[in-house]
JSON list of C-alpha atoms in Angstrom, two decimals:
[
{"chain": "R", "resi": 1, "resn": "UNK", "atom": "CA", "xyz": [129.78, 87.57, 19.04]},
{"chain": "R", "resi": 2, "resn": "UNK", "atom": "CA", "xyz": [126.76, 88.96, 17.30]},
{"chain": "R", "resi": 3, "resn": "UNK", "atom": "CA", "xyz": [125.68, 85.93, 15.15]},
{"chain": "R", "resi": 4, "resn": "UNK", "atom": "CA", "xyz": [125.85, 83.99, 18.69]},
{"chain": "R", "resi": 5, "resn": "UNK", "atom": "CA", "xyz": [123.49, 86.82, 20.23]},
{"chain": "R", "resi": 6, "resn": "UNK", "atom": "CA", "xyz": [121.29, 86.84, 16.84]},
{"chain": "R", "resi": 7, "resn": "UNK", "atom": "CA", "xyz": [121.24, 83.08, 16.65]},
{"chain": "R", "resi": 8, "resn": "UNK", "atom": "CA", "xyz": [120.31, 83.11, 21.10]},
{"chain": "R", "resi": 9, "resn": "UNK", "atom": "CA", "xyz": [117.58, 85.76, 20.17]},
{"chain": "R", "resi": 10, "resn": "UNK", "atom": "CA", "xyz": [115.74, 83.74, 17.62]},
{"chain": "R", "resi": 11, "resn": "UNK", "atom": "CA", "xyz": [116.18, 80.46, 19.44]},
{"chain": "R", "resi": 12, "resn": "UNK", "atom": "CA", "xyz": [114.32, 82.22, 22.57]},
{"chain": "R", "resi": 13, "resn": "UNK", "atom": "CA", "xyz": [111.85, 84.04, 20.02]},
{"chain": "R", "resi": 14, "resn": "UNK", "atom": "CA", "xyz": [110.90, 79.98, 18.66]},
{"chain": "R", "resi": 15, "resn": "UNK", "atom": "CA", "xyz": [110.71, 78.53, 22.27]},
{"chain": "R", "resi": 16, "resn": "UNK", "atom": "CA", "xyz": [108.53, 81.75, 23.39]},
{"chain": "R", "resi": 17, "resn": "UNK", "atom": "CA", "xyz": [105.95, 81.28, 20.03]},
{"chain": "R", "resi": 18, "resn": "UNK", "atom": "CA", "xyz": [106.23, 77.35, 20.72]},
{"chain": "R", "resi": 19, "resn": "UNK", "atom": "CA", "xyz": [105.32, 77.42, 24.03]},
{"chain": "R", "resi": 20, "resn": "UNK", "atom": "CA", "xyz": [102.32, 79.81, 23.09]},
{"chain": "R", "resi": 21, "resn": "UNK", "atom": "CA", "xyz": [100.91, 77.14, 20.62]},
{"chain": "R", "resi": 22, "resn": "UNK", "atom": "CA", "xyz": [96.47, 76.47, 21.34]},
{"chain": "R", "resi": 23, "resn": "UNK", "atom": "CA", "xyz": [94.09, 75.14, 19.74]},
{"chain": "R", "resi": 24, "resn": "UNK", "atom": "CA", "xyz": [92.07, 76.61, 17.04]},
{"chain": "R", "resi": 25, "resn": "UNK", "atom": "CA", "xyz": [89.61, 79.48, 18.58]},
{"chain": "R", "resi": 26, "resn": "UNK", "atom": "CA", "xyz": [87.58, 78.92, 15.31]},
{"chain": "R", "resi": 27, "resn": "UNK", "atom": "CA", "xyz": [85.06, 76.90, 16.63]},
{"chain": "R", "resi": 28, "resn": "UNK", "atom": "CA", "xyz": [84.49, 78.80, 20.26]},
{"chain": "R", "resi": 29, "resn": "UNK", "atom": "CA", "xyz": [81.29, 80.49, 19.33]},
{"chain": "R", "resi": 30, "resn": "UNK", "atom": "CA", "xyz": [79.60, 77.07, 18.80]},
{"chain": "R", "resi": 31, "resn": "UNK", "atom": "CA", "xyz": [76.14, 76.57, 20.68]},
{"chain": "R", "resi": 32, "resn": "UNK", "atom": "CA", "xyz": [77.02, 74.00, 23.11]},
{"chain": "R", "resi": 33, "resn": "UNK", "atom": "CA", "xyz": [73.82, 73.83, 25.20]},
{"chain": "R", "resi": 34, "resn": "UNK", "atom": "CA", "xyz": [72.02, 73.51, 21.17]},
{"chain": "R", "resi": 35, "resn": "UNK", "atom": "CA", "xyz": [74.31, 70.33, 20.74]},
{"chain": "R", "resi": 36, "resn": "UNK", "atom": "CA", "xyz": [74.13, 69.26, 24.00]},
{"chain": "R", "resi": 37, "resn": "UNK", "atom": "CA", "xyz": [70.40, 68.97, 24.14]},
{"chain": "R", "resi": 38, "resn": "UNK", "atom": "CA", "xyz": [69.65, 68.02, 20.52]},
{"chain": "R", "resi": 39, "resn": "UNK", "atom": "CA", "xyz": [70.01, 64.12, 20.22]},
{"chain": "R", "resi": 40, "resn": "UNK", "atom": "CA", "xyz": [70.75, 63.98, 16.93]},
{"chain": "R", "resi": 41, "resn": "UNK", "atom": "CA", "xyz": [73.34, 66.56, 16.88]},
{"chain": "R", "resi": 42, "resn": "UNK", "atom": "CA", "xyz": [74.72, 65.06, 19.91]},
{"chain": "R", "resi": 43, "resn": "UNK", "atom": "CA", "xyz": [75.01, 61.57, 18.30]},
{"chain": "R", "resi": 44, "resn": "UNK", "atom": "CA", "xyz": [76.63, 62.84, 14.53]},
{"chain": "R", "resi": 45, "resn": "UNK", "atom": "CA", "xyz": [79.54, 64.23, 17.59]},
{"chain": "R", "resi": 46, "resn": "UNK", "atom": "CA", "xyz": [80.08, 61.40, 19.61]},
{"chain": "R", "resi": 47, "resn": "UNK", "atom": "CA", "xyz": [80.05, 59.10, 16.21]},
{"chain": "R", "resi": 48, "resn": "UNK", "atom": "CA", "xyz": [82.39, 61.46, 14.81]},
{"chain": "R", "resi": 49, "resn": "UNK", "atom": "CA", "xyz": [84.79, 60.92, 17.82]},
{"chain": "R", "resi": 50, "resn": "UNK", "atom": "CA", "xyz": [84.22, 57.25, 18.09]},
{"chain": "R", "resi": 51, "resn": "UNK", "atom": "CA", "xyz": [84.71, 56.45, 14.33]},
{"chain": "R", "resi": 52, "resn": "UNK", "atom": "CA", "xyz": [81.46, 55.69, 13.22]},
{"chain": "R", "resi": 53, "resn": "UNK", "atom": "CA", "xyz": [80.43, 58.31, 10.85]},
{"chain": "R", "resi": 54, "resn": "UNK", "atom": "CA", "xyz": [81.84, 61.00, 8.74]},
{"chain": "R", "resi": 55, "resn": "UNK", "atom": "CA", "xyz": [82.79, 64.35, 10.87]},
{"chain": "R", "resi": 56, "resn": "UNK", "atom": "CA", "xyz": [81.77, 67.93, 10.14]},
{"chain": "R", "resi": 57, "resn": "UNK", "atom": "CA", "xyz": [84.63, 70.47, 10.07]},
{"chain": "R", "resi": 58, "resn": "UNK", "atom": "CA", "xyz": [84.25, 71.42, 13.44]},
{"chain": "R", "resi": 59, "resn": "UNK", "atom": "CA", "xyz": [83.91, 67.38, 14.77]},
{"chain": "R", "resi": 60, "resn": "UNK", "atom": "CA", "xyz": [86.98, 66.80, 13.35]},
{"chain": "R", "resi": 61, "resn": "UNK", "atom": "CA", "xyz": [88.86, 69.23, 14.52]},
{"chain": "R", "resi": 62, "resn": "UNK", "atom": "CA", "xyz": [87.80, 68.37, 18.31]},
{"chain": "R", "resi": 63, "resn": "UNK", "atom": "CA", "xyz": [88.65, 64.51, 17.25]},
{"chain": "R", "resi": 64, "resn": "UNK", "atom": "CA", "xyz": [92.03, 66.02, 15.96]},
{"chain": "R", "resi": 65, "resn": "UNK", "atom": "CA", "xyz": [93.28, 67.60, 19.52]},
{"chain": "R", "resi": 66, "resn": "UNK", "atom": "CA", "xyz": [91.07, 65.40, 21.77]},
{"chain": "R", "resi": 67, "resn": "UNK", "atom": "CA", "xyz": [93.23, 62.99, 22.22]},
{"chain": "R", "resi": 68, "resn": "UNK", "atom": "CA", "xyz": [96.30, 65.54, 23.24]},
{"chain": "R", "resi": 69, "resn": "UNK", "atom": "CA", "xyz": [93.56, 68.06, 25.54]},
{"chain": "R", "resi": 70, "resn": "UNK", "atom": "CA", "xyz": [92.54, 65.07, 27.57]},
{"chain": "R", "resi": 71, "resn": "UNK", "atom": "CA", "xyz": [96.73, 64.21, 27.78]},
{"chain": "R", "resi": 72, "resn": "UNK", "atom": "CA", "xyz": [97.65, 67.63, 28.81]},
{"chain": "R", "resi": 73, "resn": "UNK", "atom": "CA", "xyz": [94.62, 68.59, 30.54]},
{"chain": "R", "resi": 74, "resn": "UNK", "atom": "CA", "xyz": [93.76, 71.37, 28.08]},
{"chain": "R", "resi": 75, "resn": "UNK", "atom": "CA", "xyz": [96.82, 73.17, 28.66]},
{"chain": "R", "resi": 76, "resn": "UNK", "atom": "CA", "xyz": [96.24, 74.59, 24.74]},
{"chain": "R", "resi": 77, "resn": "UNK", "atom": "CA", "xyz": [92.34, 75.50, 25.40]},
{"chain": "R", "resi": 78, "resn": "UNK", "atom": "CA", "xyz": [91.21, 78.66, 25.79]},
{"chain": "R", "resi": 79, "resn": "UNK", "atom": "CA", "xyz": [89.30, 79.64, 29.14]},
{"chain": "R", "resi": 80, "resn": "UNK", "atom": "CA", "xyz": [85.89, 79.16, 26.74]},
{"chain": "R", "resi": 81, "resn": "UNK", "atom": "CA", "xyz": [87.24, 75.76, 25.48]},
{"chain": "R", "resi": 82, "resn": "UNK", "atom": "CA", "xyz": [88.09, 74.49, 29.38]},
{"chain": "R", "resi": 83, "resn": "UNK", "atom": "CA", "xyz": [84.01, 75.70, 29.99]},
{"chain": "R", "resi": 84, "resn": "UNK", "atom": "CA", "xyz": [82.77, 73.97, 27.33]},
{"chain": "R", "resi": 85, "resn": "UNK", "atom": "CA", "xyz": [84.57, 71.00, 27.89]},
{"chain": "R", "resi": 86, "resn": "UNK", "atom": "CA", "xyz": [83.06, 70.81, 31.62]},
{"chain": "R", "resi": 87, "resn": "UNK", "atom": "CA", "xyz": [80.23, 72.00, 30.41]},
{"chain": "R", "resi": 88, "resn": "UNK", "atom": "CA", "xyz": [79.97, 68.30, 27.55]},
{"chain": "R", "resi": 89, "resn": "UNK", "atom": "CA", "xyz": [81.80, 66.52, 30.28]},
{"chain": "R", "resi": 90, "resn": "UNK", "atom": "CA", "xyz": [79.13, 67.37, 32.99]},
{"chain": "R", "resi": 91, "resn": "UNK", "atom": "CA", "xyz": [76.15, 66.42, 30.31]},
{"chain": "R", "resi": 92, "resn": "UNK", "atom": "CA", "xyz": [77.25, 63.75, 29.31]},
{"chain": "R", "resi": 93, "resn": "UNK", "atom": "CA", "xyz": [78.59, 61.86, 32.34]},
{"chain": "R", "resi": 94, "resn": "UNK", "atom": "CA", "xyz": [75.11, 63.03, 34.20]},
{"chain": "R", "resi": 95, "resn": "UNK", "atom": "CA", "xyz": [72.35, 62.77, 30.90]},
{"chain": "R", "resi": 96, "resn": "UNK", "atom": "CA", "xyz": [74.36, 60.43, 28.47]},
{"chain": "R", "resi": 97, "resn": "UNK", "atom": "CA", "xyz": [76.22, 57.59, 30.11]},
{"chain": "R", "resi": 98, "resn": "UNK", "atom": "CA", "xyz": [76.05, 55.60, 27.40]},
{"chain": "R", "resi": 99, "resn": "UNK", "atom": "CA", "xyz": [77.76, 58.06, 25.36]},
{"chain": "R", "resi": 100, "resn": "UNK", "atom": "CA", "xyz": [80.12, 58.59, 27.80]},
{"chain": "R", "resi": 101, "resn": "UNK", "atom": "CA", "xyz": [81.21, 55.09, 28.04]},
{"chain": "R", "resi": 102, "resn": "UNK", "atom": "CA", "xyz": [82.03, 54.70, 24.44]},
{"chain": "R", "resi": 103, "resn": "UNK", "atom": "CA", "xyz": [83.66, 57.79, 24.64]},
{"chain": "R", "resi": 104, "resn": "UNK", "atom": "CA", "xyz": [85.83, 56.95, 27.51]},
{"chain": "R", "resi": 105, "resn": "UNK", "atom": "CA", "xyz": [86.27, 53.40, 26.46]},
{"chain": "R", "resi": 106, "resn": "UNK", "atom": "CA", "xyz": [87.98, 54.73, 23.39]},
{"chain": "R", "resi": 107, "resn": "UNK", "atom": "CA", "xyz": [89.86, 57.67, 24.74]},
{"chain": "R", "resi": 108, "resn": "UNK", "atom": "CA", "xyz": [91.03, 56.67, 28.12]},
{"chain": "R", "resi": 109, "resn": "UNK", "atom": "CA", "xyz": [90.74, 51.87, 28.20]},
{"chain": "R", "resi": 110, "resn": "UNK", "atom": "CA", "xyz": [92.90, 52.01, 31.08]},
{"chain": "R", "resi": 111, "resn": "UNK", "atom": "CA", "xyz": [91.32, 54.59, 32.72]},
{"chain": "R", "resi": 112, "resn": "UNK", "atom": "CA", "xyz": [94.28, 56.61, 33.31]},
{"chain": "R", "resi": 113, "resn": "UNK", "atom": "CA", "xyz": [93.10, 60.05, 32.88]},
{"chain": "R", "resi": 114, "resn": "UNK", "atom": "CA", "xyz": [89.64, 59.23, 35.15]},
{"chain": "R", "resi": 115, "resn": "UNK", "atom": "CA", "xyz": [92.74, 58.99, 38.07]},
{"chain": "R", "resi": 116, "resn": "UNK", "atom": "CA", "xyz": [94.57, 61.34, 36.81]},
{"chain": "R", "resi": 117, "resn": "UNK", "atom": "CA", "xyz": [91.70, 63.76, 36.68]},
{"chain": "R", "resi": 118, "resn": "UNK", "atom": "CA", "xyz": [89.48, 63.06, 39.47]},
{"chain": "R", "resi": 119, "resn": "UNK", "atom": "CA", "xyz": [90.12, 65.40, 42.21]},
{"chain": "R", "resi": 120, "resn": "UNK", "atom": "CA", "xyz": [90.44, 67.68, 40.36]},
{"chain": "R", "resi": 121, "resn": "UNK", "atom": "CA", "xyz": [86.93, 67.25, 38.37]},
{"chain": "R", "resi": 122, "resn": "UNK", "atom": "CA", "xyz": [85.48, 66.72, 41.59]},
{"chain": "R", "resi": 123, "resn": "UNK", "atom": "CA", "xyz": [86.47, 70.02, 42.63]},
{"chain": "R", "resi": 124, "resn": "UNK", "atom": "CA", "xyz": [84.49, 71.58, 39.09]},
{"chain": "R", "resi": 125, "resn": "UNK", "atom": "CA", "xyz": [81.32, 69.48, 39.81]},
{"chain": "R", "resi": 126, "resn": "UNK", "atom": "CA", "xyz": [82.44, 66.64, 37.75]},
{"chain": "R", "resi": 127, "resn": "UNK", "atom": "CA", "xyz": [81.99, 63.27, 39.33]},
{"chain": "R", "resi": 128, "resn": "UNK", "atom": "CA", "xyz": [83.16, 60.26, 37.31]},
{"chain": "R", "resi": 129, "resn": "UNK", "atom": "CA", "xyz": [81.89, 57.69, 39.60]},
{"chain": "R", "resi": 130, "resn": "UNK", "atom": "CA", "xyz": [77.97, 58.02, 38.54]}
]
């Protein structure tokens, strides 16, 4: 009866931890607005992302759990990550559609998560239909 009540406590232990898993906070403390408004900064990111050019550490992290933030809807991000990430999302749809469309012609061709996501972008300022 113990080893079943051992064995139950560290199989609830895992699924608590598992279900605790986020991203990397490493990277938080990055200047957005400095990126944001620096072309060439802005470009080595999106080329990073879009396969074009080698990635700095922090680039390839973000093209690491991209792809599985924009699935779950950031459900791993911490509360800075989800502001940042309207923060890029609102810059670049509004200042740097062309950047946007590679982005989103790479990470969402059947433009699932633009449905997916609209109302409730619309609701953060985000409008996809510029």
């Amino acid at each position: 009866m113990n080893k079943l009540l051992a064995t139950f406590v560290i199989f609830a232990i895992i699924v608590v931890v598992a279900g605790e898993e986020k991203y990397t906070t490493k990277y938080d403390n990055i200047n957005i607005d400095e990126i944001l408004n620096n072309k060439r900064l802005l470009r080595g990111y999106s080329n990073c992302l879009l396969e074009k050019a080698a990635c700095s550490p922090d680039g390839a992290e973000l093209k690491k759990v991209l792809p599985d933030a924009i699935e779950t809807n950031c459900e791993k991000c911490s509360e800075r990550q989800r502001d940042a990430s309207r923060t890029i999302l609102r810059h670049l749809i509004n200042k740097e559609p062309a950047i946007w469309n590679e982005l989103e012609e790479k990470y969402d061709p059947q433009a699932t998560y633009r449905r997916k996501y609209k109302e409730e972008a619309a609701k953060q300022g985000i409008h996809f239909d510029v």
